CSV table of N, CA and C in Angstrom, one decimal:
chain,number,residue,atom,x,y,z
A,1,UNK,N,-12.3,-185.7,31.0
A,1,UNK,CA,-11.1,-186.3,31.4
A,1,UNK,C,-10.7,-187.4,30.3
A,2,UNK,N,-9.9,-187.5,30.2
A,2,UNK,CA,-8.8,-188.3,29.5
A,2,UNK,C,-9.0,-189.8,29.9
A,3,UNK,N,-9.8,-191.3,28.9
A,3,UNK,CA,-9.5,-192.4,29.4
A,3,UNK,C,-8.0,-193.2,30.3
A,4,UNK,N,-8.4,-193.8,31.3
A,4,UNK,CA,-7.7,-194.4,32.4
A,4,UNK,C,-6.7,-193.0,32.9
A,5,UNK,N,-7.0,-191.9,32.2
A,5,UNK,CA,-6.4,-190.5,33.3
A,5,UNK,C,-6.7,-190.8,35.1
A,6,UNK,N,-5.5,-191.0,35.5
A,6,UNK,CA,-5.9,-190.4,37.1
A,6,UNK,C,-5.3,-189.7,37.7
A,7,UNK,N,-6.4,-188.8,38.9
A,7,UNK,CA,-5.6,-187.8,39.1
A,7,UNK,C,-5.9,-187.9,41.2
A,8,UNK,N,-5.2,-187.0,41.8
A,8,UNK,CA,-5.6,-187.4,43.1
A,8,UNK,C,-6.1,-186.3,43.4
A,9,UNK,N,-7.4,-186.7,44.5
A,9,UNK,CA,-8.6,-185.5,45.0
A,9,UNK,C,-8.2,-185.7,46.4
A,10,UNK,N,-8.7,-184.8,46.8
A,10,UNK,CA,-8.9,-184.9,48.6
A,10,UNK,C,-9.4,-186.1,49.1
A,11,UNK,N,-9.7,-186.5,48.3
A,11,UNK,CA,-10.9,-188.2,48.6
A,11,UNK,C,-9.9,-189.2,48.2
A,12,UNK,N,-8.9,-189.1,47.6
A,12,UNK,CA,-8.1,-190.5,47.4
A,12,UNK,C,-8.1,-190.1,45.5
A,13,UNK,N,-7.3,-191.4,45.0
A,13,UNK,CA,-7.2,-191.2,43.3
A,13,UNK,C,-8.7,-191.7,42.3
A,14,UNK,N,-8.8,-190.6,41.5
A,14,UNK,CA,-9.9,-190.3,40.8
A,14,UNK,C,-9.4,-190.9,39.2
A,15,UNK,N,-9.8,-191.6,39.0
A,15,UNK,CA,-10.0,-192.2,37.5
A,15,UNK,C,-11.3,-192.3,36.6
A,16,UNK,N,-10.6,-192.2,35.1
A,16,UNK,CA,-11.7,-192.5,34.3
A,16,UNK,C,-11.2,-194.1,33.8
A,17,UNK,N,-12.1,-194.9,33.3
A,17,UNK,CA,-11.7,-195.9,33.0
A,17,UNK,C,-12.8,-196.8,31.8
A,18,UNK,N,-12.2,-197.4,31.0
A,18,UNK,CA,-13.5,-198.2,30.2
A,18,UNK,C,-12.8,-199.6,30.6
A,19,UNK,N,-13.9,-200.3,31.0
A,19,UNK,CA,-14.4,-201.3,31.5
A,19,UNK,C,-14.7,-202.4,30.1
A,20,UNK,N,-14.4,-203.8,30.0
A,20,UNK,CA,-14.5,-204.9,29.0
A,20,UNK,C,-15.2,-206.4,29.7
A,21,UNK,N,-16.1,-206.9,29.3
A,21,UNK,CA,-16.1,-208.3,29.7
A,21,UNK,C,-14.9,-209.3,30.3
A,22,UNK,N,-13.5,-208.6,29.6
A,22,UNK,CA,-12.6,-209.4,30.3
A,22,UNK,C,-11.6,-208.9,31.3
A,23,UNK,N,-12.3,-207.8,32.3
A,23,UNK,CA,-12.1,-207.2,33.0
A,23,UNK,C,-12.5,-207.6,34.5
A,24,UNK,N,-11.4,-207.9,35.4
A,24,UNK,CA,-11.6,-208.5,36.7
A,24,UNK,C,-13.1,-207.7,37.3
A,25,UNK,N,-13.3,-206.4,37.1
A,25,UNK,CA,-14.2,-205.7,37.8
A,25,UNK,C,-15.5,-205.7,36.8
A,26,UNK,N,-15.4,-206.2,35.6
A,26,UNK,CA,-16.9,-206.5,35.4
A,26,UNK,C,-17.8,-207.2,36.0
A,27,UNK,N,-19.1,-206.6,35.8
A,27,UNK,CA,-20.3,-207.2,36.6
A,27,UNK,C,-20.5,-208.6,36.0
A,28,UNK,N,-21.0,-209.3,37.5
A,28,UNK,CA,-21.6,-210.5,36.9
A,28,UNK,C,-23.1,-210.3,36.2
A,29,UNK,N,-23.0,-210.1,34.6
A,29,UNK,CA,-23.9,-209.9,34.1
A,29,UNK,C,-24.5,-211.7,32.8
A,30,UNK,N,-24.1,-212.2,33.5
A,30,UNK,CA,-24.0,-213.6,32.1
A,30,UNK,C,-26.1,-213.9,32.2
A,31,UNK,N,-26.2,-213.9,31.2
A,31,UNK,CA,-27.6,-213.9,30.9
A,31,UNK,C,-28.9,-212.5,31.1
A,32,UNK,N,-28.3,-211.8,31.2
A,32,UNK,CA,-28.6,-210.5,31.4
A,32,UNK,C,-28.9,-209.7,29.8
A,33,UNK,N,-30.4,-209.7,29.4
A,33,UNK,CA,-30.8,-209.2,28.2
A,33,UNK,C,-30.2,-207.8,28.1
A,34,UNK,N,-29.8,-207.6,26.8
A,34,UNK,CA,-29.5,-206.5,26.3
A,34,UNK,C,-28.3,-205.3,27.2
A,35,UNK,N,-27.4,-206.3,28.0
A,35,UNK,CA,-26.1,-206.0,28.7
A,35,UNK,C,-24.8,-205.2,27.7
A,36,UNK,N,-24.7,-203.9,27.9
A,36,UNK,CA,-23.6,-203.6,26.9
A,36,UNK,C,-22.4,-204.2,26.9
A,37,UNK,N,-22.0,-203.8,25.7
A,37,UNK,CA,-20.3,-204.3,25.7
A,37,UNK,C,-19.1,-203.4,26.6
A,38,UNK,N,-19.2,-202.5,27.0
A,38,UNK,CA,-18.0,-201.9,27.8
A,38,UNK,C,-19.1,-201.1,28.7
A,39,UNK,N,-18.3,-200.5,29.8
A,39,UNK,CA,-18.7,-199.7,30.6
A,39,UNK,C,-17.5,-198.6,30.9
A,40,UNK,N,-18.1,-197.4,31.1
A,40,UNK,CA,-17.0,-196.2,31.5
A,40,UNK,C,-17.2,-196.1,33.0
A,41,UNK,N,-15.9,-195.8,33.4
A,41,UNK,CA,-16.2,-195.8,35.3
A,41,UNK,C,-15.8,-194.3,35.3
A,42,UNK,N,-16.2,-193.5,36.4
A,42,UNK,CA,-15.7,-192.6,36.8
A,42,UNK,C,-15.8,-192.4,38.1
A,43,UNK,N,-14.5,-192.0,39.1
A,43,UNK,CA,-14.6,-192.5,40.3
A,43,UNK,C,-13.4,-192.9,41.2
A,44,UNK,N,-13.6,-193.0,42.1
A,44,UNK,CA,-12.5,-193.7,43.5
A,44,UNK,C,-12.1,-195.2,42.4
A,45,UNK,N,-11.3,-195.7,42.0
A,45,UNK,CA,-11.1,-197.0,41.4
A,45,UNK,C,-11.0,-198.0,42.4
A,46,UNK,N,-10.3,-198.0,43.5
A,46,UNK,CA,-10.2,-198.7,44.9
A,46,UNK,C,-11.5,-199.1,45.0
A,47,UNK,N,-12.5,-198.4,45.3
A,47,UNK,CA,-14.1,-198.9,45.4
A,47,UNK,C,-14.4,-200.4,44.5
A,48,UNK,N,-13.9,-200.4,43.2
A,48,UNK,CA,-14.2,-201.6,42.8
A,48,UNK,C,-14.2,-202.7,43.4
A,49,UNK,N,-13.0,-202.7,43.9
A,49,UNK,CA,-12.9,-204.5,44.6
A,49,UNK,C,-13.2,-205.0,46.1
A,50,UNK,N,-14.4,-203.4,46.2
A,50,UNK,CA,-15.0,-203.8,47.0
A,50,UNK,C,-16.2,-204.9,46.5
A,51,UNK,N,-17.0,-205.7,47.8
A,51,UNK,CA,-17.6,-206.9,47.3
A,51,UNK,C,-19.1,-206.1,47.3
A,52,UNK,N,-19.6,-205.0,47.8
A,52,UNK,CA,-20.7,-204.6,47.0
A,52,UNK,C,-20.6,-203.5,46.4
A,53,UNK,N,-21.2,-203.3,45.6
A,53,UNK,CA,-21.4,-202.2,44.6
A,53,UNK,C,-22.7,-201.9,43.9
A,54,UNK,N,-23.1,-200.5,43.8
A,54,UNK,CA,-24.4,-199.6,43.3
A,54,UNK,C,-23.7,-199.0,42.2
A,55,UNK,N,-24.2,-198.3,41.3
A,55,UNK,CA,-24.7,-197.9,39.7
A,55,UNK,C,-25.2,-197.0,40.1
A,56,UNK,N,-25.2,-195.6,40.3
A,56,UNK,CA,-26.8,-194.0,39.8
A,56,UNK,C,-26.4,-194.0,38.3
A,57,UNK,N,-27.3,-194.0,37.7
A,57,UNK,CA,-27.1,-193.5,36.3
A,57,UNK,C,-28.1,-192.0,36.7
A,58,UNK,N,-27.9,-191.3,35.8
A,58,UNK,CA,-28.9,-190.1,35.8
A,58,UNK,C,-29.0,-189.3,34.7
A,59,UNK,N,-30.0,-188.8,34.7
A,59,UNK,CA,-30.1,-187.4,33.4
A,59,UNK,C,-30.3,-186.4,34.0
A,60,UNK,N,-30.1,-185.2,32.9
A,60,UNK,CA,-30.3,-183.8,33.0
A,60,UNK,C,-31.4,-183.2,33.2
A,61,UNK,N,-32.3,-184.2,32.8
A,61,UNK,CA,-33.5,-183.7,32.3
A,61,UNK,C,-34.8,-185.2,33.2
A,62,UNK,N,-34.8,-185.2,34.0
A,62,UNK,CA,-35.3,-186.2,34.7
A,62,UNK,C,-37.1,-186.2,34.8
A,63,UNK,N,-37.6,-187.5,34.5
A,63,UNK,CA,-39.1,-187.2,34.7
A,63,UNK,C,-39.9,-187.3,36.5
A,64,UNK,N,-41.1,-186.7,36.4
A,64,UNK,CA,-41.6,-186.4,37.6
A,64,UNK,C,-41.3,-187.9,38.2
A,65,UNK,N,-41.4,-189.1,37.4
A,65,UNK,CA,-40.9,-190.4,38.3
A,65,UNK,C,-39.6,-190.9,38.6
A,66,UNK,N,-39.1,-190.0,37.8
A,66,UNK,CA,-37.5,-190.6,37.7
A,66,UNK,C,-37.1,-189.6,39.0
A,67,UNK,N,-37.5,-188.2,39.2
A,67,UNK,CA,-37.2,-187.4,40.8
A,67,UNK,C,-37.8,-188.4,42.2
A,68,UNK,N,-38.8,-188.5,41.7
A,68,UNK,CA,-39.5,-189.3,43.3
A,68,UNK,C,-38.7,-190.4,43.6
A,69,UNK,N,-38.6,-191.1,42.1
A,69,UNK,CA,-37.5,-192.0,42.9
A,69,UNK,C,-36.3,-191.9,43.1
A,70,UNK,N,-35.6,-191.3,42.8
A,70,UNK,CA,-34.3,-190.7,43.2
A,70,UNK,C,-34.6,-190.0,44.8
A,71,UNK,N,-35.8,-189.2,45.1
A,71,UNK,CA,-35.5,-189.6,46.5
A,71,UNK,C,-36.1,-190.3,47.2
A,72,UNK,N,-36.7,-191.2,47.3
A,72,UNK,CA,-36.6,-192.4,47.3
A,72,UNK,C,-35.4,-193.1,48.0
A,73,UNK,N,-34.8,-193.8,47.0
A,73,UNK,CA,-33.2,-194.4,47.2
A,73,UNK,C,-32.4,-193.5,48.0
């Protein structure tokens, strides 16, 4: 998809988005080693300003610890 493209799903409006430090919805990350400079969101955008929020990152290719804990969580 196309950056800040949105489109609407059965679930409500679906956006891609890059994210900046001077963005209302960045994380409070201040003192946070090795914090990138942007983030890409992909997702319900509404969800943001809600007051909690979780992160899955994942791979394709996951190790036997990276599954357990995935179920796990």
């Amino acid at each position: 998809r196309d950056p800040g493209a949105t489109v609407e799903s059965g679930g409500g409006p679906w956006a891609v988005l890059r994210l900046a430090p001077d963005d209302p919805f960045w994380p409070p990350w201040e003192g946070v080693e090795g914090a990138p400079d942007e983030l890409w969101v992909a997702g319900r955008v509404e969800w943001l300003a809600r007051p909690r929020r979780v992160a899955v990152v994942g791979t394709r290719a996951p190790s036997a610890y990276g599954e357990a804990q995935a179920r796990r969580f």
